[in-house]
Amino acid sequence: MIKVVVAGFKGKMGSTATKMVLDNENFTLVGVLDPIVEQKNLSGIPEFSFADVPIFNDKETMVQTIDADVWIDFTIPDVAYENTRFALENGIRPVVGTTGFSEEGLKELTELSLSNKTGGLIAPNFAVGAVLMMQFSAKAARYFPDVEIIELHHDNKLDAPSGTAIKTAEMIFEERGEHRQGHPDEKESLAGARGADYKGMKIHSVRLPGLVAHQQVQFGSIGEGLTIRHDSYDRSSFMTGVALGCNKVMELEKIVYGLENIL
Ligand SMILES: NC(=O)C1=CN([C@@H]2O[C@H](COP(=O)(O)OP(=O)(O)OC[C@H]3O[C@@H](n4cnc5c(N)ncnc54)[C@H](O)[C@@H]3O)[C@@H](O)[C@H]2O)C=CC1
Ligand SMILES: O=C(O)C1=N[C@H](C(=O)O)C[C@H](O)C1
């Protein structure tokens, strides 16, 4: 049995992950963490009334009280680095879906995991379809170097562009390298009209109620176009990847960035 904690359990992803862990016969949920919750046990929350699991409001108390193998993190960009570092320092393997990591932060955490020999996974997107969308896009960019990324999310999302859009741009960059696109003299008459720029690739972020998580990678070439799109209609789409991550980190000896590396 793998002993799991869920940080951010009261949020949209955290509550879905909490259900997944409770339903999975390979996992035992030993604690959940969220600063905004007053109840002290999951059994006090109607949707989890059947579960006798302690709730913690701070991570220090949690690690002093319980013993865990895996730390699932779906919190907020501002705390994800600290939480991941804290998990590693306490010998708990992080499985992190929270987005907003800097390149430098990822590097530091990977180094710490190597020196601790503690496995972990940081994945901007746990949906298998999203990973395929990124891989297909990277492959397409070899033949279609002109590309723009349009990511579309619910309007409660804190970070822009999405972690998935950044990862997609990184994977495309590895295949196509630096490439100038658009008119060399183009000017924005309204700031931001052309979107964010990652090594010549434009990223556009749409935020609307009703959306969950969607991304379109649009390629253009002479006389033809190619669009690769992924849609998460429900947060359950991420759970196969999270469960796989919880199992795989038990065998890893360092942090891996991206679900594609453990599929
Ligand atoms: N990797 C993936 O496949 C996916 C990643 N995400 C990412 O997961 C993160 C969470 O997304 P949502 O669940 O939609 O957000 P949310 O806003 O619904 O939930 C965040 C939760 O974290 C809690 N929180 C804040 N500070 C905390 C702390 N210090 N310790 C523990 N909990 C804390 C909040 O109280 C809240 O309950 C975002 O960064 C989002 O981009 C979302 C969907 C899929
Ligand atoms: O905030 C979300 O909802 C999502 N965040 C991740 C991201 O930033 O890429 C993954 C998915 O797109 C949903």
mmCIF file with all atom_site columns, C-alpha atoms in Angstrom, residues 22-233:
data_model
loop_
_atom_site.group_PDB
_atom_site.id
_atom_site.type_symbol
_atom_site.label_atom_id
_atom_site.label_alt_id
_atom_site.label_comp_id
_atom_site.label_asym_id
_atom_site.label_entity_id
_atom_site.label_seq_id
_atom_site.pdbx_PDB_ins_code
_atom_site.Cartn_x
_atom_site.Cartn_y
_atom_site.Cartn_z
_atom_site.occupancy
_atom_site.B_iso_or_equiv
_atom_site.pdbx_formal_charge
_atom_site.auth_seq_id
_atom_site.auth_comp_id
_atom_site.auth_asym_id
_atom_site.auth_atom_id
_atom_site.pdbx_PDB_model_num
ATOM 1   C CA . LEU A 1 22  ? -9.771  6.776  -1.739  1.00 0.00 ? 22  LEU A CA 1
ATOM 2   C CA . ASP A 1 23  ? -11.072 4.608  -4.622  1.00 0.00 ? 23  ASP A CA 1
ATOM 3   C CA . ASN A 1 24  ? -7.696  3.086  -5.548  1.00 0.00 ? 24  ASN A CA 1
ATOM 4   C CA . GLU A 1 25  ? -6.924  -0.188 -3.783  1.00 0.00 ? 25  GLU A CA 1
ATOM 5   C CA . ASN A 1 26  ? -3.170  0.379  -4.118  1.00 0.00 ? 26  ASN A CA 1
ATOM 6   C CA . PHE A 1 27  ? -3.281  3.645  -2.109  1.00 0.00 ? 27  PHE A CA 1
ATOM 7   C CA . THR A 1 28  ? -4.114  4.633  1.477   1.00 0.00 ? 28  THR A CA 1
ATOM 8   C CA . LEU A 1 29  ? -5.002  8.263  2.088   1.00 0.00 ? 29  LEU A CA 1
ATOM 9   C CA . VAL A 1 30  ? -3.175  9.178  5.313   1.00 0.00 ? 30  VAL A CA 1
ATOM 10  C CA . GLY A 1 31  ? -3.828  12.933 5.387   1.00 0.00 ? 31  GLY A CA 1
ATOM 11  C CA . VAL A 1 32  ? -5.075  15.927 3.445   1.00 0.00 ? 32  VAL A CA 1
ATOM 12  C CA . LEU A 1 33  ? -3.864  19.523 3.584   1.00 0.00 ? 33  LEU A CA 1
ATOM 13  C CA . ASP A 1 34  ? -5.603  22.829 2.883   1.00 0.00 ? 34  ASP A CA 1
ATOM 14  C CA . PRO A 1 35  ? -5.369  26.069 4.861   1.00 0.00 ? 35  PRO A CA 1
ATOM 15  C CA . ILE A 1 36  ? -8.978  27.106 4.190   1.00 0.00 ? 36  ILE A CA 1
ATOM 16  C CA . VAL A 1 37  ? -10.721 24.151 5.873   1.00 0.00 ? 37  VAL A CA 1
ATOM 17  C CA . GLU A 1 38  ? -12.191 24.245 9.404   1.00 0.00 ? 38  GLU A CA 1
ATOM 18  C CA . GLN A 1 39  ? -13.095 20.544 9.768   1.00 0.00 ? 39  GLN A CA 1
ATOM 19  C CA . LYS A 1 40  ? -10.455 18.305 11.328  1.00 0.00 ? 40  LYS A CA 1
ATOM 20  C CA . ASN A 1 41  ? -11.450 15.077 9.589   1.00 0.00 ? 41  ASN A CA 1
ATOM 21  C CA . LEU A 1 42  ? -12.674 14.245 6.071   1.00 0.00 ? 42  LEU A CA 1
ATOM 22  C CA . SER A 1 43  ? -15.679 12.490 7.629   1.00 0.00 ? 43  SER A CA 1
ATOM 23  C CA . GLY A 1 44  ? -16.958 15.972 8.555   1.00 0.00 ? 44  GLY A CA 1
ATOM 24  C CA . ILE A 1 45  ? -17.274 16.907 4.862   1.00 0.00 ? 45  ILE A CA 1
ATOM 25  C CA . PRO A 1 46  ? -20.488 15.538 3.275   1.00 0.00 ? 46  PRO A CA 1
ATOM 26  C CA . GLU A 1 47  ? -18.927 14.179 0.042   1.00 0.00 ? 47  GLU A CA 1
ATOM 27  C CA . PHE A 1 48  ? -16.278 12.308 2.066   1.00 0.00 ? 48  PHE A CA 1
ATOM 28  C CA . SER A 1 49  ? -18.428 11.332 5.090   1.00 0.00 ? 49  SER A CA 1
ATOM 29  C CA . PHE A 1 50  ? -17.315 7.663  4.740   1.00 0.00 ? 50  PHE A CA 1
ATOM 30  C CA . ALA A 1 51  ? -13.571 8.519  5.088   1.00 0.00 ? 51  ALA A CA 1
ATOM 31  C CA . ASP A 1 52  ? -11.728 8.731  8.406   1.00 0.00 ? 52  ASP A CA 1
ATOM 32  C CA . VAL A 1 53  ? -8.727  10.841 7.322   1.00 0.00 ? 53  VAL A CA 1
ATOM 33  C CA . PRO A 1 54  ? -7.166  13.740 9.257   1.00 0.00 ? 54  PRO A CA 1
ATOM 34  C CA . ILE A 1 55  ? -7.263  17.231 7.759   1.00 0.00 ? 55  ILE A CA 1
ATOM 35  C CA . PHE A 1 56  ? -4.312  19.582 8.311   1.00 0.00 ? 56  PHE A CA 1
ATOM 36  C CA . ASN A 1 57  ? -4.062  23.332 7.818   1.00 0.00 ? 57  ASN A CA 1
ATOM 37  C CA . ASP A 1 58  ? -0.272  23.476 7.778   1.00 0.00 ? 58  ASP A CA 1
ATOM 38  C CA . LYS A 1 59  ? 2.338   21.180 6.319   1.00 0.00 ? 59  LYS A CA 1
ATOM 39  C CA . GLU A 1 60  ? 4.630   21.170 9.367   1.00 0.00 ? 60  GLU A CA 1
ATOM 40  C CA . THR A 1 61  ? 1.934   19.722 11.643  1.00 0.00 ? 61  THR A CA 1
ATOM 41  C CA . MET A 1 62  ? 1.012   17.211 8.946   1.00 0.00 ? 62  MET A CA 1
ATOM 42  C CA . VAL A 1 63  ? 4.499   15.685 8.600   1.00 0.00 ? 63  VAL A CA 1
ATOM 43  C CA . GLN A 1 64  ? 4.953   15.599 12.384  1.00 0.00 ? 64  GLN A CA 1
ATOM 44  C CA . THR A 1 65  ? 1.675   13.683 12.730  1.00 0.00 ? 65  THR A CA 1
ATOM 45  C CA . ILE A 1 66  ? 1.568   11.199 9.870   1.00 0.00 ? 66  ILE A CA 1
ATOM 46  C CA . ASP A 1 67  ? 3.927   9.067  7.799   1.00 0.00 ? 67  ASP A CA 1
ATOM 47  C CA . ALA A 1 68  ? 3.560   9.352  3.993   1.00 0.00 ? 68  ALA A CA 1
ATOM 48  C CA . ASP A 1 69  ? 5.240   7.992  0.852   1.00 0.00 ? 69  ASP A CA 1
ATOM 49  C CA . VAL A 1 70  ? 3.700   10.300 -1.769  1.00 0.00 ? 70  VAL A CA 1
ATOM 50  C CA . TRP A 1 71  ? 2.646   13.976 -1.742  1.00 0.00 ? 71  TRP A CA 1
ATOM 51  C CA . ILE A 1 72  ? 0.070   14.869 -4.393  1.00 0.00 ? 72  ILE A CA 1
ATOM 52  C CA . ASP A 1 73  ? 0.044   18.641 -4.925  1.00 0.00 ? 73  ASP A CA 1
ATOM 53  C CA . PHE A 1 74  ? -2.754  20.616 -6.592  1.00 0.00 ? 74  PHE A CA 1
ATOM 54  C CA . THR A 1 75  ? -2.417  23.942 -4.824  1.00 0.00 ? 75  THR A CA 1
ATOM 55  C CA . ILE A 1 76  ? -1.543  27.369 -6.234  1.00 0.00 ? 76  ILE A CA 1
ATOM 56  C CA . PRO A 1 77  ? 1.488   28.548 -8.216  1.00 0.00 ? 77  PRO A CA 1
ATOM 57  C CA . ASP A 1 78  ? 2.761   30.683 -5.285  1.00 0.00 ? 78  ASP A CA 1
ATOM 58  C CA . VAL A 1 79  ? 3.215   27.715 -2.917  1.00 0.00 ? 79  VAL A CA 1
ATOM 59  C CA . ALA A 1 80  ? 4.010   24.819 -5.256  1.00 0.00 ? 80  ALA A CA 1
ATOM 60  C CA . TYR A 1 81  ? 7.797   25.293 -5.168  1.00 0.00 ? 81  TYR A CA 1
ATOM 61  C CA . GLU A 1 82  ? 7.896   25.484 -1.343  1.00 0.00 ? 82  GLU A CA 1
ATOM 62  C CA . ASN A 1 83  ? 5.575   22.485 -0.975  1.00 0.00 ? 83  ASN A CA 1
ATOM 63  C CA . THR A 1 84  ? 7.631   20.356 -3.368  1.00 0.00 ? 84  THR A CA 1
ATOM 64  C CA . ARG A 1 85  ? 10.858  21.317 -1.627  1.00 0.00 ? 85  ARG A CA 1
ATOM 65  C CA . PHE A 1 86  ? 9.280   20.546 1.756   1.00 0.00 ? 86  PHE A CA 1
ATOM 66  C CA . ALA A 1 87  ? 8.068   17.123 0.577   1.00 0.00 ? 87  ALA A CA 1
ATOM 67  C CA . LEU A 1 88  ? 11.541  16.223 -0.732  1.00 0.00 ? 88  LEU A CA 1
ATOM 68  C CA . GLU A 1 89  ? 13.234  17.433 2.463   1.00 0.00 ? 89  GLU A CA 1
ATOM 69  C CA . ASN A 1 90  ? 10.914  15.181 4.448   1.00 0.00 ? 90  ASN A CA 1
ATOM 70  C CA . GLY A 1 91  ? 11.512  12.111 2.251   1.00 0.00 ? 91  GLY A CA 1
ATOM 71  C CA . ILE A 1 92  ? 8.024   12.229 0.691   1.00 0.00 ? 92  ILE A CA 1
ATOM 72  C CA . ARG A 1 93  ? 7.880   11.727 -3.072  1.00 0.00 ? 93  ARG A CA 1
ATOM 73  C CA . PRO A 1 94  ? 6.097   14.644 -4.751  1.00 0.00 ? 94  PRO A CA 1
ATOM 74  C CA . VAL A 1 95  ? 3.563   14.137 -7.556  1.00 0.00 ? 95  VAL A CA 1
ATOM 75  C CA . VAL A 1 96  ? 2.870   17.707 -8.540  1.00 0.00 ? 96  VAL A CA 1
ATOM 76  C CA . GLY A 1 97  ? 0.245   19.005 -10.939 1.00 0.00 ? 97  GLY A CA 1
ATOM 77  C CA . THR A 1 98  ? 0.352   22.599 -9.736  1.00 0.00 ? 98  THR A CA 1
ATOM 78  C CA . THR A 1 99  ? 1.633   24.889 -12.483 1.00 0.00 ? 99  THR A CA 1
ATOM 79  C CA . GLY A 1 100 ? 3.707   28.065 -12.506 1.00 0.00 ? 100 GLY A CA 1
ATOM 80  C CA . PHE A 1 101 ? 7.214   26.673 -11.804 1.00 0.00 ? 101 PHE A CA 1
ATOM 81  C CA . SER A 1 102 ? 10.131  28.735 -13.095 1.00 0.00 ? 102 SER A CA 1
ATOM 82  C CA . GLU A 1 103 ? 12.932  27.034 -15.038 1.00 0.00 ? 103 GLU A CA 1
ATOM 83  C CA . GLU A 1 104 ? 15.259  27.838 -12.155 1.00 0.00 ? 104 GLU A CA 1
ATOM 84  C CA . GLY A 1 105 ? 12.845  26.359 -9.589  1.00 0.00 ? 105 GLY A CA 1
ATOM 85  C CA . LEU A 1 106 ? 12.553  23.134 -11.558 1.00 0.00 ? 106 LEU A CA 1
ATOM 86  C CA . LYS A 1 107 ? 16.340  22.890 -11.774 1.00 0.00 ? 107 LYS A CA 1
ATOM 87  C CA . GLU A 1 108 ? 16.799  23.422 -8.033  1.00 0.00 ? 108 GLU A CA 1
ATOM 88  C CA . LEU A 1 109 ? 14.164  20.823 -7.143  1.00 0.00 ? 109 LEU A CA 1
ATOM 89  C CA . THR A 1 110 ? 15.684  18.289 -9.534  1.00 0.00 ? 110 THR A CA 1
ATOM 90  C CA . GLU A 1 111 ? 19.101  18.808 -7.947  1.00 0.00 ? 111 GLU A CA 1
ATOM 91  C CA . LEU A 1 112 ? 17.643  18.403 -4.456  1.00 0.00 ? 112 LEU A CA 1
ATOM 92  C CA . SER A 1 113 ? 15.845  15.200 -5.484  1.00 0.00 ? 113 SER A CA 1
ATOM 93  C CA . LEU A 1 114 ? 19.090  13.826 -6.945  1.00 0.00 ? 114 LEU A CA 1
ATOM 94  C CA . SER A 1 115 ? 21.043  14.558 -3.781  1.00 0.00 ? 115 SER A CA 1
ATOM 95  C CA . ASN A 1 116 ? 18.234  13.040 -1.632  1.00 0.00 ? 116 ASN A CA 1
ATOM 96  C CA . LYS A 1 117 ? 17.711  10.142 -4.058  1.00 0.00 ? 117 LYS A CA 1
ATOM 97  C CA . THR A 1 118 ? 13.997  10.842 -3.772  1.00 0.00 ? 118 THR A CA 1
ATOM 98  C CA . GLY A 1 119 ? 11.763  10.192 -6.778  1.00 0.00 ? 119 GLY A CA 1
ATOM 99  C CA . GLY A 1 120 ? 9.150   12.670 -7.902  1.00 0.00 ? 120 GLY A CA 1
ATOM 100 C CA . LEU A 1 121 ? 7.068   13.889 -10.792 1.00 0.00 ? 121 LEU A CA 1
ATOM 101 C CA . ILE A 1 122 ? 6.117   17.408 -11.845 1.00 0.00 ? 122 ILE A CA 1
ATOM 102 C CA . ALA A 1 123 ? 3.648   17.263 -14.707 1.00 0.00 ? 123 ALA A CA 1
ATOM 103 C CA . PRO A 1 124 ? 1.926   20.347 -16.134 1.00 0.00 ? 124 PRO A CA 1
ATOM 104 C CA . ASN A 1 125 ? -0.737  18.048 -17.572 1.00 0.00 ? 125 ASN A CA 1
ATOM 105 C CA . PHE A 1 126 ? -1.741  14.579 -16.363 1.00 0.00 ? 126 PHE A CA 1
ATOM 106 C CA . ALA A 1 127 ? -4.190  13.835 -19.195 1.00 0.00 ? 127 ALA A CA 1
ATOM 107 C CA . VAL A 1 128 ? -2.824  11.205 -21.582 1.00 0.00 ? 128 VAL A CA 1
ATOM 108 C CA . GLY A 1 129 ? -4.508  12.942 -24.533 1.00 0.00 ? 129 GLY A CA 1
ATOM 109 C CA . ALA A 1 130 ? -2.768  16.204 -23.658 1.00 0.00 ? 130 ALA A CA 1
ATOM 110 C CA . VAL A 1 131 ? 0.613   14.461 -23.603 1.00 0.00 ? 131 VAL A CA 1
ATOM 111 C CA . LEU A 1 132 ? -0.109  13.017 -27.067 1.00 0.00 ? 132 LEU A CA 1
ATOM 112 C CA . MET A 1 133 ? -1.175  16.472 -28.283 1.00 0.00 ? 133 MET A CA 1
ATOM 113 C CA . MET A 1 134 ? 2.194   17.855 -27.124 1.00 0.00 ? 134 MET A CA 1
ATOM 114 C CA . GLN A 1 135 ? 4.175   15.002 -28.683 1.00 0.00 ? 135 GLN A CA 1
ATOM 115 C CA . PHE A 1 136 ? 2.279   15.172 -32.003 1.00 0.00 ? 136 PHE A CA 1
ATOM 116 C CA . SER A 1 137 ? 2.793   18.954 -32.037 1.00 0.00 ? 137 SER A CA 1
ATOM 117 C CA . ALA A 1 138 ? 6.541   18.593 -31.507 1.00 0.00 ? 138 ALA A CA 1
ATOM 118 C CA . LYS A 1 139 ? 6.683   16.107 -34.374 1.00 0.00 ? 139 LYS A CA 1
ATOM 119 C CA . ALA A 1 140 ? 4.584   18.318 -36.667 1.00 0.00 ? 140 ALA A CA 1
ATOM 120 C CA . ALA A 1 141 ? 6.847   21.319 -36.006 1.00 0.00 ? 141 ALA A CA 1
ATOM 121 C CA . ARG A 1 142 ? 9.689   19.594 -37.845 1.00 0.00 ? 142 ARG A CA 1
ATOM 122 C CA . TYR A 1 143 ? 7.657   19.995 -41.053 1.00 0.00 ? 143 TYR A CA 1
ATOM 123 C CA . PHE A 1 144 ? 5.488   22.983 -40.075 1.00 0.00 ? 144 PHE A CA 1
ATOM 124 C CA . PRO A 1 145 ? 7.718   25.455 -38.192 1.00 0.00 ? 145 PRO A CA 1
ATOM 125 C CA . ASP A 1 146 ? 5.108   28.250 -38.160 1.00 0.00 ? 146 ASP A CA 1
ATOM 126 C CA . VAL A 1 147 ? 2.893   27.626 -35.174 1.00 0.00 ? 147 VAL A CA 1
ATOM 127 C CA . GLU A 1 148 ? 0.735   29.430 -32.618 1.00 0.00 ? 148 GLU A CA 1
ATOM 128 C CA . ILE A 1 149 ? -0.650  27.951 -29.406 1.00 0.00 ? 149 ILE A CA 1
ATOM 129 C CA . ILE A 1 150 ? -4.131  28.813 -28.173 1.00 0.00 ? 150 ILE A CA 1
ATOM 130 C CA . GLU A 1 151 ? -4.923  27.567 -24.666 1.00 0.00 ? 151 GLU A CA 1
ATOM 131 C CA . LEU A 1 152 ? -8.431  27.904 -23.252 1.00 0.00 ? 152 LEU A CA 1
ATOM 132 C CA . HIS A 1 153 ? -9.351  27.521 -19.572 1.00 0.00 ? 153 HIS A CA 1
ATOM 133 C CA . HIS A 1 154 ? -12.031 28.240 -16.958 1.00 0.00 ? 154 HIS A CA 1
ATOM 134 C CA . ASP A 1 155 ? -11.962 31.795 -15.609 1.00 0.00 ? 155 ASP A CA 1
ATOM 135 C CA . ASN A 1 156 ? -10.722 30.815 -12.106 1.00 0.00 ? 156 ASN A CA 1
ATOM 136 C CA . LYS A 1 157 ? -7.276  29.966 -13.407 1.00 0.00 ? 157 LYS A CA 1
ATOM 137 C CA . LEU A 1 158 ? -4.507  32.016 -11.751 1.00 0.00 ? 158 LEU A CA 1
ATOM 138 C CA . ASP A 1 159 ? -1.598  31.525 -14.142 1.00 0.00 ? 159 ASP A CA 1
ATOM 139 C CA . ALA A 1 160 ? -1.228  32.466 -17.802 1.00 0.00 ? 160 ALA A CA 1
ATOM 140 C CA . PRO A 1 161 ? -0.060  31.026 -20.039 1.00 0.00 ? 161 PRO A CA 1
ATOM 141 C CA . SER A 1 162 ? -0.962  27.546 -18.798 1.00 0.00 ? 162 SER A CA 1
ATOM 142 C CA . GLY A 1 163 ? 1.770   25.113 -17.754 1.00 0.00 ? 163 GLY A CA 1
ATOM 143 C CA . THR A 1 164 ? 0.696   22.899 -20.659 1.00 0.00 ? 164 THR A CA 1
ATOM 144 C CA . ALA A 1 165 ? 1.179   25.709 -23.187 1.00 0.00 ? 165 ALA A CA 1
ATOM 145 C CA . ILE A 1 166 ? 4.676   26.407 -21.856 1.00 0.00 ? 166 ILE A CA 1
ATOM 146 C CA . LYS A 1 167 ? 5.591   22.707 -21.935 1.00 0.00 ? 167 LYS A CA 1
ATOM 147 C CA . THR A 1 168 ? 4.213   22.425 -25.487 1.00 0.00 ? 168 THR A CA 1
ATOM 148 C CA . ALA A 1 169 ? 6.302   25.401 -26.596 1.00 0.00 ? 169 ALA A CA 1
ATOM 149 C CA . GLU A 1 170 ? 9.400   23.879 -24.947 1.00 0.00 ? 170 GLU A CA 1
ATOM 150 C CA . MET A 1 171 ? 8.834   20.544 -26.708 1.00 0.00 ? 171 MET A CA 1
ATOM 151 C CA . ILE A 1 172 ? 8.257   22.267 -30.065 1.00 0.00 ? 172 ILE A CA 1
ATOM 152 C CA . PHE A 1 173 ? 11.397  24.368 -29.542 1.00 0.00 ? 173 PHE A CA 1
ATOM 153 C CA . GLU A 1 174 ? 13.461  21.211 -28.989 1.00 0.00 ? 174 GLU A CA 1
ATOM 154 C CA . GLU A 1 175 ? 12.393  19.989 -32.449 1.00 0.00 ? 175 GLU A CA 1
ATOM 155 C CA . ARG A 1 176 ? 12.337  23.158 -34.531 1.00 0.00 ? 176 ARG A CA 1
ATOM 156 C CA . GLY A 1 177 ? 14.782  25.469 -32.717 1.00 0.00 ? 177 GLY A CA 1
ATOM 157 C CA . GLU A 1 178 ? 14.616  29.247 -33.034 1.00 0.00 ? 178 GLU A CA 1
ATOM 158 C CA . HIS A 1 179 ? 12.370  30.376 -35.894 1.00 0.00 ? 179 HIS A CA 1
ATOM 159 C CA . ARG A 1 180 ? 11.105  33.826 -36.791 1.00 0.00 ? 180 ARG A CA 1
ATOM 160 C CA . GLN A 1 181 ? 7.455   33.954 -37.777 1.00 0.00 ? 181 GLN A CA 1
ATOM 161 C CA . GLY A 1 182 ? 4.973   36.604 -38.801 1.00 0.00 ? 182 GLY A CA 1
ATOM 162 C CA . HIS A 1 183 ? 5.850   39.856 -40.566 1.00 0.00 ? 183 HIS A CA 1
ATOM 163 C CA . PRO A 1 184 ? 9.217   41.276 -39.427 1.00 0.00 ? 184 PRO A CA 1
ATOM 164 C CA . ASP A 1 185 ? 7.673   44.762 -39.215 1.00 0.00 ? 185 ASP A CA 1
ATOM 165 C CA . GLU A 1 186 ? 4.417   43.813 -37.490 1.00 0.00 ? 186 GLU A CA 1
ATOM 166 C CA . LYS A 1 187 ? 3.271   46.252 -34.765 1.00 0.00 ? 187 LYS A CA 1
ATOM 167 C CA . GLU A 1 188 ? 0.621   45.886 -32.073 1.00 0.00 ? 188 GLU A CA 1
ATOM 168 C CA . SER A 1 189 ? -1.798  48.820 -32.094 1.00 0.00 ? 189 SER A CA 1
ATOM 169 C CA . LEU A 1 190 ? -3.264  47.318 -28.894 1.00 0.00 ? 190 LEU A CA 1
ATOM 170 C CA . ALA A 1 191 ? -0.623  45.868 -26.493 1.00 0.00 ? 191 ALA A CA 1
ATOM 171 C CA . GLY A 1 192 ? -0.827  42.073 -26.203 1.00 0.00 ? 192 GLY A CA 1
ATOM 172 C CA . ALA A 1 193 ? -2.727  41.608 -29.473 1.00 0.00 ? 193 ALA A CA 1
ATOM 173 C CA . ARG A 1 194 ? -0.192  39.066 -30.738 1.00 0.00 ? 194 ARG A CA 1
ATOM 174 C CA . GLY A 1 195 ? -0.044  37.139 -27.457 1.00 0.00 ? 195 GLY A CA 1
ATOM 175 C CA . ALA A 1 196 ? 2.950   36.029 -25.378 1.00 0.00 ? 196 ALA A CA 1
ATOM 176 C CA . ASP A 1 197 ? 6.173   35.105 -27.129 1.00 0.00 ? 197 ASP A CA 1
ATOM 177 C CA . TYR A 1 198 ? 8.205   31.959 -26.445 1.00 0.00 ? 198 TYR A CA 1
ATOM 178 C CA . LYS A 1 199 ? 11.256  31.840 -28.735 1.00 0.00 ? 199 LYS A CA 1
ATOM 179 C CA . GLY A 1 200 ? 9.238   33.188 -31.648 1.00 0.00 ? 200 GLY A CA 1
ATOM 180 C CA . MET A 1 201 ? 6.079   31.160 -30.902 1.00 0.00 ? 201 MET A CA 1
ATOM 181 C CA . LYS A 1 202 ? 2.965   33.081 -29.951 1.00 0.00 ? 202 LYS A CA 1
ATOM 182 C CA . ILE A 1 203 ? 0.821   31.804 -27.058 1.00 0.00 ? 203 ILE A CA 1
ATOM 183 C CA . HIS A 1 204 ? -2.748  33.065 -26.596 1.00 0.00 ? 204 HIS A CA 1
ATOM 184 C CA . SER A 1 205 ? -4.638  32.508 -23.327 1.00 0.00 ? 205 SER A CA 1
ATOM 185 C CA . VAL A 1 206 ? -8.436  32.451 -23.299 1.00 0.00 ? 206 VAL A CA 1
ATOM 186 C CA . ARG A 1 207 ? -10.328 32.497 -19.945 1.00 0.00 ? 207 ARG A CA 1
ATOM 187 C CA . LEU A 1 208 ? -14.083 31.912 -19.958 1.00 0.00 ? 208 LEU A CA 1
ATOM 188 C CA . PRO A 1 209 ? -16.699 30.415 -17.645 1.00 0.00 ? 209 PRO A CA 1
ATOM 189 C CA . GLY A 1 210 ? -17.872 26.996 -18.825 1.00 0.00 ? 210 GLY A CA 1
ATOM 190 C CA . LEU A 1 211 ? -14.446 25.896 -20.072 1.00 0.00 ? 211 LEU A CA 1
ATOM 191 C CA . VAL A 1 212 ? -12.350 23.248 -18.267 1.00 0.00 ? 212 VAL A CA 1
ATOM 192 C CA . ALA A 1 213 ? -8.955  22.822 -20.003 1.00 0.00 ? 213 ALA A CA 1
ATOM 193 C CA . HIS A 1 214 ? -8.402  22.927 -23.751 1.00 0.00 ? 214 HIS A CA 1
ATOM 194 C CA . GLN A 1 215 ? -5.536  23.607 -26.122 1.00 0.00 ? 215 GLN A CA 1
ATOM 195 C CA . GLN A 1 216 ? -5.210  24.053 -29.849 1.00 0.00 ? 216 GLN A CA 1
ATOM 196 C CA . VAL A 1 217 ? -1.836  23.996 -31.561 1.00 0.00 ? 217 VAL A CA 1
ATOM 197 C CA . GLN A 1 218 ? -2.258  25.565 -34.973 1.00 0.00 ? 218 GLN A CA 1
ATOM 198 C CA . PHE A 1 219 ? 0.294   25.162 -37.751 1.00 0.00 ? 219 PHE A CA 1
ATOM 199 C CA . GLY A 1 220 ? 0.327   27.033 -41.044 1.00 0.00 ? 220 GLY A CA 1
ATOM 200 C CA . SER A 1 221 ? 2.270   26.363 -44.211 1.00 0.00 ? 221 SER A CA 1
ATOM 201 C CA . ILE A 1 222 ? 2.033   27.178 -47.917 1.00 0.00 ? 222 ILE A CA 1
ATOM 202 C CA . GLY A 1 223 ? -1.498  26.354 -48.974 1.00 0.00 ? 223 GLY A CA 1
ATOM 203 C CA . GLU A 1 224 ? -2.260  24.126 -45.973 1.00 0.00 ? 224 GLU A CA 1
ATOM 204 C CA . GLY A 1 225 ? -2.892  24.153 -42.246 1.00 0.00 ? 225 GLY A CA 1
ATOM 205 C CA . LEU A 1 226 ? -2.839  21.594 -39.453 1.00 0.00 ? 226 LEU A CA 1
ATOM 206 C CA . THR A 1 227 ? -4.598  21.906 -36.100 1.00 0.00 ? 227 THR A CA 1
ATOM 207 C CA . ILE A 1 228 ? -3.950  19.565 -33.162 1.00 0.00 ? 228 ILE A CA 1
ATOM 208 C CA . ARG A 1 229 ? -6.445  19.976 -30.335 1.00 0.00 ? 229 ARG A CA 1
ATOM 209 C CA . HIS A 1 230 ? -7.027  18.420 -26.942 1.00 0.00 ? 230 HIS A CA 1
ATOM 210 C CA . ASP A 1 231 ? -10.029 18.934 -24.660 1.00 0.00 ? 231 ASP A CA 1
ATOM 211 C CA . SER A 1 232 ? -10.414 17.993 -21.020 1.00 0.00 ? 232 SER A CA 1
ATOM 212 C CA . TYR A 1 233 ? -14.186 18.139 -20.477 1.00 0.00 ? 233 TYR A CA 1
#
